[in-house]
Amino acid sequence: DPKLKADYIKNRGLEDDFLKKYLYDYIQMGKVGRKDIDKFIWDKLPDVLDEKKKKNKIKNLLQELRREKKILSPEYGIWESIS
């Protein structure tokens, strides 16, 4: 759907900020695995993204939070808040 794609592109920056905050708030509650993260945030991701792109989006959000020194991954597939 072209309108869906246009809306996604137009709102992408705002959505990324919202999704990052949403994800960070979830991880602050304690150690969480990637499967649980996927389940938690999946329905919040834009419908225009297919499964592969949604998984990549989540990976990118996690990496951004890690680079911002808000979260870390003490073991493979597990994430926790630094503060």
N, CA, C and O atoms as a CHARMM CRD file, in Angstrom:
* protein
*
  332
    1    1 ASP  N      0.84300  -1.18300   0.00000 PROA 1      0.00000
    2    1 ASP  CA     0.00000   0.00000   0.00000 PROA 1      0.00000
    3    1 ASP  C      0.89000   1.24800   0.00000 PROA 1      0.00000
    4    1 ASP  O      1.62600   1.46700   0.96200 PROA 1      0.00000
    5    2 PRO  N      0.84100   2.06300  -1.04600 PROA 2      0.00000
    6    2 PRO  CA     1.71100   3.24700  -1.13600 PROA 2      0.00000
    7    2 PRO  C      1.48300   4.25200  -0.00400 PROA 2      0.00000
    8    2 PRO  O      2.44200   4.85200   0.48200 PROA 2      0.00000
    9    3 LYS  N      0.24100   4.44400   0.42200 PROA 3      0.00000
   10    3 LYS  CA    -0.02300   5.39200   1.51000 PROA 3      0.00000
   11    3 LYS  C      0.62500   4.90900   2.80500 PROA 3      0.00000
   12    3 LYS  O      1.19900   5.70700   3.54700 PROA 3      0.00000
   13    4 LEU  N      0.53900   3.61900   3.07800 PROA 4      0.00000
   14    4 LEU  CA     1.15700   3.04600   4.27100 PROA 4      0.00000
   15    4 LEU  C      2.66400   3.27100   4.25700 PROA 4      0.00000
   16    4 LEU  O      3.25100   3.64000   5.27400 PROA 4      0.00000
   17    5 LYS  N      3.28700   3.04900   3.10700 PROA 5      0.00000
   18    5 LYS  CA     4.73300   3.26400   2.98000 PROA 5      0.00000
   19    5 LYS  C      5.09400   4.73000   3.16900 PROA 5      0.00000
   20    5 LYS  O      6.07500   5.05300   3.83900 PROA 5      0.00000
   21    6 ALA  N      4.29200   5.62600   2.56900 PROA 6      0.00000
   22    6 ALA  CA     4.55700   7.06200   2.69500 PROA 6      0.00000
   23    6 ALA  C      4.43200   7.51000   4.15000 PROA 6      0.00000
   24    6 ALA  O      5.26100   8.27400   4.64200 PROA 6      0.00000
   25    7 ASP  N      3.39500   7.03300   4.83400 PROA 7      0.00000
   26    7 ASP  CA     3.22000   7.38400   6.24600 PROA 7      0.00000
   27    7 ASP  C      4.37800   6.86700   7.08500 PROA 7      0.00000
   28    7 ASP  O      4.84800   7.55100   7.99400 PROA 7      0.00000
   29    8 TYR  N      4.83700   5.65900   6.78000 PROA 8      0.00000
   30    8 TYR  CA     5.97000   5.07900   7.50900 PROA 8      0.00000
   31    8 TYR  C      7.21600   5.94000   7.35500 PROA 8      0.00000
   32    8 TYR  O      7.88900   6.25400   8.33700 PROA 8      0.00000
   33    9 ILE  N      7.51500   6.31500   6.12700 PROA 9      0.00000
   34    9 ILE  CA     8.71400   7.12200   5.87100 PROA 9      0.00000
   35    9 ILE  C      8.59500   8.48000   6.54300 PROA 9      0.00000
   36    9 ILE  O      9.56300   8.97600   7.12100 PROA 9      0.00000
   37   10 LYS  N      7.42600   9.07600   6.47200 PROA 10     0.00000
   38   10 LYS  CA     7.20100  10.40400   7.05300 PROA 10     0.00000
   39   10 LYS  C      7.35600  10.39100   8.57000 PROA 10     0.00000
   40   10 LYS  O      7.87900  11.34200   9.15000 PROA 10     0.00000
   41   11 ASN  N      6.90600   9.32300   9.21100 PROA 11     0.00000
   42   11 ASN  CA     6.90700   9.26100  10.67400 PROA 11     0.00000
   43   11 ASN  C      8.03900   8.43300  11.25700 PROA 11     0.00000
   44   11 ASN  O      8.09800   8.23500  12.47000 PROA 11     0.00000
   45   12 ARG  N      8.93800   7.94500  10.41100 PROA 12     0.00000
   46   12 ARG  CA     9.97300   6.99900  10.84900 PROA 12     0.00000
   47   12 ARG  C     10.79200   7.50600  12.03000 PROA 12     0.00000
   48   12 ARG  O     10.99900   6.76000  12.98800 PROA 12     0.00000
   49   13 GLY  N     11.25600   8.73100  11.99200 PROA 13     0.00000
   50   13 GLY  CA    12.08000   9.26200  13.08600 PROA 13     0.00000
   51   13 GLY  C     11.32400   9.31400  14.39800 PROA 13     0.00000
   52   13 GLY  O     11.86400   8.95900  15.44600 PROA 13     0.00000
   53   14 LEU  N     10.08000   9.75300  14.34700 PROA 14     0.00000
   54   14 LEU  CA     9.25300   9.81500  15.55300 PROA 14     0.00000
   55   14 LEU  C      8.98600   8.41600  16.09000 PROA 14     0.00000
   56   14 LEU  O      9.04100   8.18300  17.29700 PROA 14     0.00000
   57   15 GLU  N      8.69600   7.48900  15.18600 PROA 15     0.00000
   58   15 GLU  CA     8.43500   6.11700  15.60100 PROA 15     0.00000
   59   15 GLU  C      9.67300   5.48700  16.22900 PROA 15     0.00000
   60   15 GLU  O      9.56800   4.78000  17.23100 PROA 15     0.00000
   61   16 ASP  N     10.83600   5.73600  15.65100 PROA 16     0.00000
   62   16 ASP  CA    12.07100   5.16900  16.20100 PROA 16     0.00000
   63   16 ASP  C     12.30800   5.66100  17.62500 PROA 16     0.00000
   64   16 ASP  O     12.67500   4.87800  18.50100 PROA 16     0.00000
   65   17 ASP  N     12.09900   6.95000  17.85700 PROA 17     0.00000
   66   17 ASP  CA    12.28100   7.49700  19.20300 PROA 17     0.00000
   67   17 ASP  C     11.29900   6.85700  20.18200 PROA 17     0.00000
   68   17 ASP  O     11.67500   6.48200  21.29300 PROA 17     0.00000
   69   18 PHE  N     10.03400   6.73500  19.76200 PROA 18     0.00000
   70   18 PHE  CA     9.01800   6.10600  20.60800 PROA 18     0.00000
   71   18 PHE  C      9.38400   4.65100  20.89600 PROA 18     0.00000
   72   18 PHE  O      9.33600   4.20700  22.04400 PROA 18     0.00000
   73   19 LEU  N      9.74900   3.91400  19.84800 PROA 19     0.00000
   74   19 LEU  CA    10.06400   2.49400  20.00000 PROA 19     0.00000
   75   19 LEU  C     11.27700   2.27800  20.90100 PROA 19     0.00000
   76   19 LEU  O     11.30000   1.34800  21.70600 PROA 19     0.00000
   77   20 LYS  N     12.27500   3.13500  20.76200 PROA 20     0.00000
   78   20 LYS  CA    13.47300   3.02400  21.59800 PROA 20     0.00000
   79   20 LYS  C     13.11700   3.23800  23.07500 PROA 20     0.00000
   80   20 LYS  O     13.56700   2.48600  23.94000 PROA 20     0.00000
   81   21 LYS  N     12.32100   4.24800  23.35300 PROA 21     0.00000
   82   21 LYS  CA    11.90900   4.54000  24.72700 PROA 21     0.00000
   83   21 LYS  C     11.05900   3.39400  25.27700 PROA 21     0.00000
   84   21 LYS  O     11.25100   2.96300  26.41400 PROA 21     0.00000
   85   22 TYR  N     10.13300   2.91000  24.47700 PROA 22     0.00000
   86   22 TYR  CA     9.25100   1.81300  24.85000 PROA 22     0.00000
   87   22 TYR  C     10.06500   0.56300  25.18700 PROA 22     0.00000
   88   22 TYR  O      9.82400  -0.09800  26.19700 PROA 22     0.00000
   89   23 LEU  N     11.01800   0.25900  24.33300 PROA 23     0.00000
   90   23 LEU  CA    11.88300  -0.89100  24.51900 PROA 23     0.00000
   91   23 LEU  C     12.77200  -0.72800  25.75400 PROA 23     0.00000
   92   23 LEU  O     12.93400  -1.66700  26.53500 PROA 23     0.00000
   93   24 TYR  N     13.34100   0.45500  25.92600 PROA 24     0.00000
   94   24 TYR  CA    14.20000   0.72800  27.07800 PROA 24     0.00000
   95   24 TYR  C     13.41700   0.57800  28.38500 PROA 24     0.00000
   96   24 TYR  O     13.91200  -0.00800  29.34800 PROA 24     0.00000
   97   25 ASP  N     12.19400   1.11000  28.41000 PROA 25     0.00000
   98   25 ASP  CA    11.36600   0.99000  29.61700 PROA 25     0.00000
   99   25 ASP  C     11.12700  -0.47800  29.96500 PROA 25     0.00000
  100   25 ASP  O     11.13000  -0.85400  31.13700 PROA 25     0.00000
  101   26 TYR  N     10.92300  -1.29700  28.94600 PROA 26     0.00000
  102   26 TYR  CA    10.70500  -2.73200  29.15700 PROA 26     0.00000
  103   26 TYR  C     11.96400  -3.40400  29.70900 PROA 26     0.00000
  104   26 TYR  O     11.88900  -4.18900  30.65400 PROA 26     0.00000
  105   27 ILE  N     13.10200  -3.10000  29.12700 PROA 27     0.00000
  106   27 ILE  CA    14.36100  -3.72700  29.55200 PROA 27     0.00000
  107   27 ILE  C     14.74700  -3.28400  30.96300 PROA 27     0.00000
  108   27 ILE  O     15.40000  -4.03800  31.68500 PROA 27     0.00000
  109   28 GLN  N     14.35800  -2.08500  31.36300 PROA 28     0.00000
  110   28 GLN  CA    14.67300  -1.60200  32.71000 PROA 28     0.00000
  111   28 GLN  C     14.02500  -2.45100  33.79900 PROA 28     0.00000
  112   28 GLN  O     14.45500  -2.40800  34.95100 PROA 28     0.00000
  113   29 MET  N     13.00100  -3.21900  33.44900 PROA 29     0.00000
  114   29 MET  CA    12.31000  -4.04500  34.44100 PROA 29     0.00000
  115   29 MET  C     13.11700  -5.28300  34.83300 PROA 29     0.00000
  116   29 MET  O     12.78300  -5.96300  35.80300 PROA 29     0.00000
  117   30 GLY  N     14.17300  -5.57200  34.08300 PROA 30     0.00000
  118   30 GLY  CA    15.02100  -6.71900  34.41600 PROA 30     0.00000
  119   30 GLY  C     15.57800  -7.36500  33.16500 PROA 30     0.00000
  120   30 GLY  O     15.24000  -6.97800  32.04700 PROA 30     0.00000
  121   31 LYS  N     16.44300  -8.36100  33.36400 PROA 31     0.00000
  122   31 LYS  CA    17.02500  -9.07400  32.22500 PROA 31     0.00000
  123   31 LYS  C     15.92500  -9.64300  31.34900 PROA 31     0.00000
  124   31 LYS  O     14.93300 -10.18100  31.84200 PROA 31     0.00000
  125   32 VAL  N     16.11100  -9.51700  30.05300 PROA 32     0.00000
  126   32 VAL  CA    15.08700  -9.99500  29.12700 PROA 32     0.00000
  127   32 VAL  C     15.74800 -10.61200  27.89100 PROA 32     0.00000
  128   32 VAL  O     16.75000 -10.10200  27.39000 PROA 32     0.00000
  129   33 GLY  N     15.18100 -11.69800  27.42000 PROA 33     0.00000
  130   33 GLY  CA    15.70200 -12.37700  26.24200 PROA 33     0.00000
  131   33 GLY  C     15.14100 -11.79600  24.95600 PROA 33     0.00000
  132   33 GLY  O     14.10800 -11.12700  24.95400 PROA 33     0.00000
  133   34 ARG  N     15.83700 -12.06400  23.87000 PROA 34     0.00000
  134   34 ARG  CA    15.43400 -11.51700  22.57700 PROA 34     0.00000
  135   34 ARG  C     14.03600 -11.98800  22.15100 PROA 34     0.00000
  136   34 ARG  O     13.27600 -11.20400  21.58200 PROA 34     0.00000
  137   35 LYS  N     13.68500 -13.24800  22.41300 PROA 35     0.00000
  138   35 LYS  CA    12.34600 -13.73000  22.04000 PROA 35     0.00000
  139   35 LYS  C     11.26400 -12.94500  22.77600 PROA 35     0.00000
  140   35 LYS  O     10.22900 -12.61800  22.19700 PROA 35     0.00000
  141   36 ASP  N     11.50300 -12.64300  24.05000 PROA 36     0.00000
  142   36 ASP  CA    10.54000 -11.85400  24.81900 PROA 36     0.00000
  143   36 ASP  C     10.46700 -10.41700  24.29600 PROA 36     0.00000
  144   36 ASP  O      9.39100  -9.82200  24.24100 PROA 36     0.00000
  145   37 ILE  N     11.61500  -9.87100  23.91600 PROA 37     0.00000
  146   37 ILE  CA    11.63900  -8.52600  23.32900 PROA 37     0.00000
  147   37 ILE  C     10.82800  -8.51400  22.04400 PROA 37     0.00000
  148   37 ILE  O     10.01100  -7.61800  21.82900 PROA 37     0.00000
  149   38 ASP  N     11.05000  -9.50600  21.18900 PROA 38     0.00000
  150   38 ASP  CA    10.29800  -9.58400  19.93500 PROA 38     0.00000
  151   38 ASP  C      8.79500  -9.61200  20.20200 PROA 38     0.00000
  152   38 ASP  O      8.03500  -8.87000  19.58100 PROA 38     0.00000
  153   39 LYS  N      8.37100 -10.47600  21.13300 PROA 39     0.00000
  154   39 LYS  CA     6.93700 -10.58000  21.45600 PROA 39     0.00000
  155   39 LYS  C      6.38900  -9.25800  21.98900 PROA 39     0.00000
  156   39 LYS  O      5.27900  -8.84800  21.64800 PROA 39     0.00000
  157   40 PHE  N      7.18400  -8.59900  22.83100 PROA 40     0.00000
  158   40 PHE  CA     6.74100  -7.35700  23.46700 PROA 40     0.00000
  159   40 PHE  C      6.51700  -6.23400  22.45500 PROA 40     0.00000
  160   40 PHE  O      5.53000  -5.50500  22.55600 PROA 40     0.00000
  161   41 ILE  N      7.40700  -6.08500  21.49500 PROA 41     0.00000
  162   41 ILE  CA     7.38700  -4.90400  20.63500 PROA 41     0.00000
  163   41 ILE  C      6.82700  -5.16900  19.22900 PROA 41     0.00000
  164   41 ILE  O      6.56200  -4.22800  18.48200 PROA 41     0.00000
  165   42 TRP  N      6.65000  -6.43200  18.87300 PROA 42     0.00000
  166   42 TRP  CA     6.28500  -6.81000  17.49200 PROA 42     0.00000
  167   42 TRP  C      5.08500  -6.03600  16.96400 PROA 42     0.00000
  168   42 TRP  O      5.14300  -5.49300  15.86100 PROA 42     0.00000
  169   43 ASP  N      4.00200  -5.97600  17.72900 PROA 43     0.00000
  170   43 ASP  CA     2.78100  -5.33600  17.23400 PROA 43     0.00000
  171   43 ASP  C      2.86600  -3.81300  17.20500 PROA 43     0.00000
  172   43 ASP  O      1.97600  -3.14700  16.67500 PROA 43     0.00000
  173   44 LYS  N      3.93100  -3.26800  17.77100 PROA 44     0.00000
  174   44 LYS  CA     4.13100  -1.81000  17.73100 PROA 44     0.00000
  175   44 LYS  C      4.90000  -1.37600  16.47700 PROA 44     0.00000
  176   44 LYS  O      4.93900  -0.19200  16.14200 PROA 44     0.00000
  177   45 LEU  N      5.51000  -2.34800  15.79100 PROA 45     0.00000
  178   45 LEU  CA     6.29100  -2.03800  14.59100 PROA 45     0.00000
  179   45 LEU  C      5.35900  -1.77000  13.41200 PROA 45     0.00000
  180   45 LEU  O      4.25700  -2.31500  13.35200 PROA 45     0.00000
  181   46 PRO  N      5.79900  -0.93100  12.47500 PROA 46     0.00000
  182   46 PRO  CA     4.95500  -0.58300  11.32400 PROA 46     0.00000
  183   46 PRO  C      4.54600  -1.81400  10.50100 PROA 46     0.00000
  184   46 PRO  O      5.35500  -2.70800  10.24800 PROA 46     0.00000
  185   47 ASP  N      3.28200  -1.83600  10.09700 PROA 47     0.00000
  186   47 ASP  CA     2.75400  -2.94300   9.30200 PROA 47     0.00000
  187   47 ASP  C      3.43400  -3.07400   7.94600 PROA 47     0.00000
  188   47 ASP  O      3.42100  -4.14600   7.34100 PROA 47     0.00000
  189   48 VAL  N      4.02300  -1.99000   7.47300 PROA 48     0.00000
  190   48 VAL  CA     4.66900  -2.01000   6.16100 PROA 48     0.00000
  191   48 VAL  C      5.92100  -2.90100   6.15000 PROA 48     0.00000
  192   48 VAL  O      6.38300  -3.31300   5.08600 PROA 48     0.00000
  193   49 LEU  N      6.46300  -3.19200   7.33400 PROA 49     0.00000
  194   49 LEU  CA     7.66500  -4.02300   7.43300 PROA 49     0.00000
  195   49 LEU  C      7.30100  -5.50700   7.43800 PROA 49     0.00000
  196   49 LEU  O      6.37100  -5.92500   8.12900 PROA 49     0.00000
  197   50 ASP  N      8.04500  -6.29700   6.66000 PROA 50     0.00000
  198   50 ASP  CA     7.84300  -7.74800   6.69600 PROA 50     0.00000
  199   50 ASP  C      8.60400  -8.31900   7.90600 PROA 50     0.00000
  200   50 ASP  O      9.25900  -7.58000   8.64100 PROA 50     0.00000
  201   51 GLU  N      8.50900  -9.63700   8.09900 PROA 51     0.00000
  202   51 GLU  CA     9.10100 -10.26200   9.28800 PROA 51     0.00000
  203   51 GLU  C     10.60300 -10.00700   9.39300 PROA 51     0.00000
  204   51 GLU  O     11.10500  -9.67700  10.46700 PROA 51     0.00000
  205   52 LYS  N     11.31200 -10.16000   8.29000 PROA 52     0.00000
  206   52 LYS  CA    12.76500  -9.95600   8.29800 PROA 52     0.00000
  207   52 LYS  C     13.11400  -8.51300   8.66500 PROA 52     0.00000
  208   52 LYS  O     14.03400  -8.26600   9.44400 PROA 52     0.00000
  209   53 LYS  N     12.36800  -7.56400   8.09300 PROA 53     0.00000
  210   53 LYS  CA    12.63400  -6.14800   8.38000 PROA 53     0.00000
  211   53 LYS  C     12.27600  -5.79200   9.82000 PROA 53     0.00000
  212   53 LYS  O     12.93700  -4.95000  10.42900 PROA 53     0.00000
  213   54 LYS  N     11.23900  -6.42200  10.37300 PROA 54     0.00000
  214   54 LYS  CA    10.88500  -6.17300  11.77000 PROA 54     0.00000
  215   54 LYS  C     12.00100  -6.67200  12.69600 PROA 54     0.00000
  216   54 LYS  O     12.38000  -5.98400  13.64400 PROA 54     0.00000
  217   55 LYS  N     12.52200  -7.86600  12.41700 PROA 55     0.00000
  218   55 LYS  CA    13.62300  -8.39500  13.23100 PROA 55     0.00000
  219   55 LYS  C     14.84900  -7.49200  13.15000 PROA 55     0.00000
  220   55 LYS  O     15.52500  -7.25800  14.15200 PROA 55     0.00000
  221   56 ASN  N     15.12900  -6.98700  11.95300 PROA 56     0.00000
  222   56 ASN  CA    16.25400  -6.08000  11.76200 PROA 56     0.00000
  223   56 ASN  C     16.02500  -4.75700  12.49900 PROA 56     0.00000
  224   56 ASN  O     16.95800  -4.20000  13.07700 PROA 56     0.00000
  225   57 LYS  N     14.80400  -4.26200  12.48000 PROA 57     0.00000
  226   57 LYS  CA    14.46200  -3.01400  13.17600 PROA 57     0.00000
  227   57 LYS  C     14.70500  -3.17500  14.67400 PROA 57     0.00000
  228   57 LYS  O     15.27200  -2.29000  15.31500 PROA 57     0.00000
  229   58 ILE  N     14.27400  -4.30900  15.22900 PROA 58     0.00000
  230   58 ILE  CA    14.48700  -4.55500  16.65900 PROA 58     0.00000
  231   58 ILE  C     15.98000  -4.62300  16.96100 PROA 58     0.00000
  232   58 ILE  O     16.44700  -4.05200  17.94700 PROA 58     0.00000
  233   59 LYS  N     16.71500  -5.31600  16.11900 PROA 59     0.00000
  234   59 LYS  CA    18.17500  -5.41600  16.29600 PROA 59     0.00000
  235   59 LYS  C     18.80300  -4.02300  16.29500 PROA 59     0.00000
  236   59 LYS  O     19.65300  -3.72100  17.13300 PROA 59     0.00000
  237   60 ASN  N     18.38500  -3.18000  15.36000 PROA 60     0.00000
  238   60 ASN  CA    18.93100  -1.83000  15.27300 PROA 60     0.00000
  239   60 ASN  C     18.58000  -0.99000  16.50100 PROA 60     0.00000
  240   60 ASN  O     19.41700  -0.23600  16.99800 PROA 60     0.00000
  241   61 LEU  N     17.36100  -1.11700  16.98400 PROA 61     0.00000
  242   61 LEU  CA    16.95800  -0.37900  18.18400 PROA 61     0.00000
  243   61 LEU  C     17.80400  -0.82100  19.38500 PROA 61     0.00000
  244   61 LEU  O     18.25700   0.01500  20.16700 PROA 61     0.00000
  245   62 LEU  N     18.01300  -2.12300  19.52800 PROA 62     0.00000
  246   62 LEU  CA    18.83700  -2.63000  20.62500 PROA 62     0.00000
  247   62 LEU  C     20.27600  -2.11500  20.51200 PROA 62     0.00000
  248   62 LEU  O     20.87900  -1.72300  21.51100 PROA 62     0.00000
  249   63 GLN  N     20.81000  -2.11800  19.31300 PROA 63     0.00000
  250   63 GLN  CA    22.18400  -1.64800  19.11500 PROA 63     0.00000
  251   63 GLN  C     22.30500  -0.15400  19.41700 PROA 63     0.00000
  252   63 GLN  O     23.30200   0.28800  19.98700 PROA 63     0.00000
  253   64 GLU  N     21.28400   0.62500  19.03300 PROA 64     0.00000
  254   64 GLU  CA    21.31500   2.06100  19.34800 PROA 64     0.00000
  255   64 GLU  C     21.31500   2.27200  20.85700 PROA 64     0.00000
  256   64 GLU  O     22.08100   3.09000  21.36800 PROA 64     0.00000
  257   65 LEU  N     20.46700   1.54600  21.56900 PROA 65     0.00000
  258   65 LEU  CA    20.43300   1.66400  23.02900 PROA 65     0.00000
  259   65 LEU  C     21.76700   1.23300  23.64300 PROA 65     0.00000
  260   65 LEU  O     22.22500   1.83000  24.61700 PROA 65     0.00000
  261   66 ARG  N     22.38400   0.20400  23.07800 PROA 66     0.00000
  262   66 ARG  CA    23.68600  -0.24800  23.56900 PROA 66     0.00000
  263   66 ARG  C     24.74900   0.82100  23.33200 PROA 66     0.00000
  264   66 ARG  O     25.55100   1.11600  24.21900 PROA 66     0.00000
  265   67 ARG  N     24.75200   1.40300  22.12400 PROA 67     0.00000
  266   67 ARG  CA    25.73300   2.46100  21.82000 PROA 67     0.00000
  267   67 ARG  C     25.52800   3.69200  22.69800 PROA 67     0.00000
  268   67 ARG  O     26.48700   4.40000  23.00900 PROA 67     0.00000
  269   68 GLU  N     24.29200   3.94800  23.09700 PROA 68     0.00000
  270   68 GLU  CA    24.00400   5.07300  23.99500 PROA 68     0.00000
  271   68 GLU  C     24.33000   4.73000  25.45200 PROA 68     0.00000
  272   68 GLU  O     24.11600   5.54000  26.35400 PROA 68     0.00000
  273   69 LYS  N     24.85000   3.51500  25.66600 PROA 69     0.00000
  274   69 LYS  CA    25.24500   3.03200  26.99300 PROA 69     0.00000
  275   69 LYS  C     24.06800   2.97300  27.97100 PROA 69     0.00000
  276   69 LYS  O     24.21900   3.24600  29.16200 PROA 69     0.00000
  277   70 LYS  N     22.88900   2.61000  27.43900 PROA 70     0.00000
  278   70 LYS  CA    21.70700   2.44600  28.27100 PROA 70     0.00000
  279   70 LYS  C     21.45600   0.98500  28.59700 PROA 70     0.00000
  280   70 LYS  O     20.89700   0.66800  29.64700 PROA 70     0.00000
  281   71 ILE  N     21.86900   0.08900  27.69700 PROA 71     0.00000
  282   71 ILE  CA    21.68400  -1.34200  27.91500 PROA 71     0.00000
  283   71 ILE  C     22.95900  -2.08100  27.54300 PROA 71     0.00000
  284   71 ILE  O     23.83600  -1.54100  26.86900 PROA 71     0.00000
  285   72 LEU  N     23.04700  -3.33100  27.99600 PROA 72     0.00000
  286   72 LEU  CA    24.16500  -4.18100  27.59400 PROA 72     0.00000
  287   72 LEU  C     23.65400  -5.61000  27.46000 PROA 72     0.00000
  288   72 LEU  O     22.57600  -5.96000  27.94100 PROA 72     0.00000
  289   73 SER  N     24.45800  -6.41200  26.79900 PROA 73     0.00000
  290   73 SER  CA    24.12000  -7.81300  26.59600 PROA 73     0.00000
  291   73 SER  C     25.20200  -8.65800  27.27700 PROA 73     0.00000
  292   73 SER  O     26.24600  -8.92700  26.68400 PROA 73     0.00000
  293   74 PRO  N     24.94700  -9.07900  28.53400 PROA 74     0.00000
  294   74 PRO  CA    25.96000  -9.83100  29.27000 PROA 74     0.00000
  295   74 PRO  C     26.19300 -11.23300  28.70900 PROA 74     0.00000
  296   74 PRO  O     27.24700 -11.83200  28.92500 PROA 74     0.00000
  297   75 GLU  N     25.19500 -11.74600  27.98700 PROA 75     0.00000
  298   75 GLU  CA    25.33700 -13.03900  27.31600 PROA 75     0.00000
  299   75 GLU  C     24.48000 -13.01800  26.06400 PROA 75     0.00000
  300   75 GLU  O     23.56400 -12.20400  25.94600 PROA 75     0.00000
  301   76 TYR  N     24.77100 -13.89400  25.14700 PROA 76     0.00000
  302   76 TYR  CA    24.10600 -13.89500  23.86500 PROA 76     0.00000
  303   76 TYR  C     22.57600 -13.96300  24.01800 PROA 76     0.00000
  304   76 TYR  O     22.04400 -14.85000  24.68500 PROA 76     0.00000
  305   77 GLY  N     21.88900 -13.00700  23.38500 PROA 77     0.00000
  306   77 GLY  CA    20.43000 -13.00100  23.37800 PROA 77     0.00000
  307   77 GLY  C     19.77500 -12.47200  24.63200 PROA 77     0.00000
  308   77 GLY  O     18.54800 -12.49300  24.73500 PROA 77     0.00000
  309   78 ILE  N     20.55200 -11.99700  25.59000 PROA 78     0.00000
  310   78 ILE  CA    20.00900 -11.44700  26.83600 PROA 78     0.00000
  311   78 ILE  C     20.40200  -9.97400  26.93000 PROA 78     0.00000
  312   78 ILE  O     21.54500  -9.59800  26.67100 PROA 78     0.00000
  313   79 TRP  N     19.43600  -9.16400  27.30200 PROA 79     0.00000
  314   79 TRP  CA    19.67900  -7.71300  27.43700 PROA 79     0.00000
  315   79 TRP  C     19.26900  -7.24700  28.81600 PROA 79     0.00000
  316   79 TRP  O     18.31600  -7.75700  29.40400 PROA 79     0.00000
  317   80 GLU  N     20.01300  -6.25500  29.33100 PROA 80     0.00000
  318   80 GLU  CA    19.66100  -5.65400  30.61500 PROA 80     0.00000
  319   80 GLU  C     20.04800  -4.18000  30.61600 PROA 80     0.00000
  320   80 GLU  O     20.90100  -3.73500  29.84900 PROA 80     0.00000
  321   81 SER  N     19.40000  -3.45000  31.49400 PROA 81     0.00000
  322   81 SER  CA    19.64900  -2.02100  31.63000 PROA 81     0.00000
  323   81 SER  C     20.94000  -1.77900  32.39100 PROA 81     0.00000
  324   81 SER  O     21.26700  -2.52600  33.31300 PROA 81     0.00000
  325   82 ILE  N     21.66900  -0.75100  32.01700 PROA 82     0.00000
  326   82 ILE  CA    22.89000  -0.39000  32.72000 PROA 82     0.00000
  327   82 ILE  C     22.55100   0.45400  33.94400 PROA 82     0.00000
  328   82 ILE  O     23.18300   0.33100  34.99300 PROA 82     0.00000
  329   83 SER  N     21.53400   1.32300  33.79100 PROA 83     0.00000
  330   83 SER  CA    21.18800   2.19700  34.92600 PROA 83     0.00000
  331   83 SER  C     19.85400   1.82700  35.52700 PROA 83     0.00000
  332   83 SER  O     19.41300   2.45900  36.48700 PROA 83     0.00000
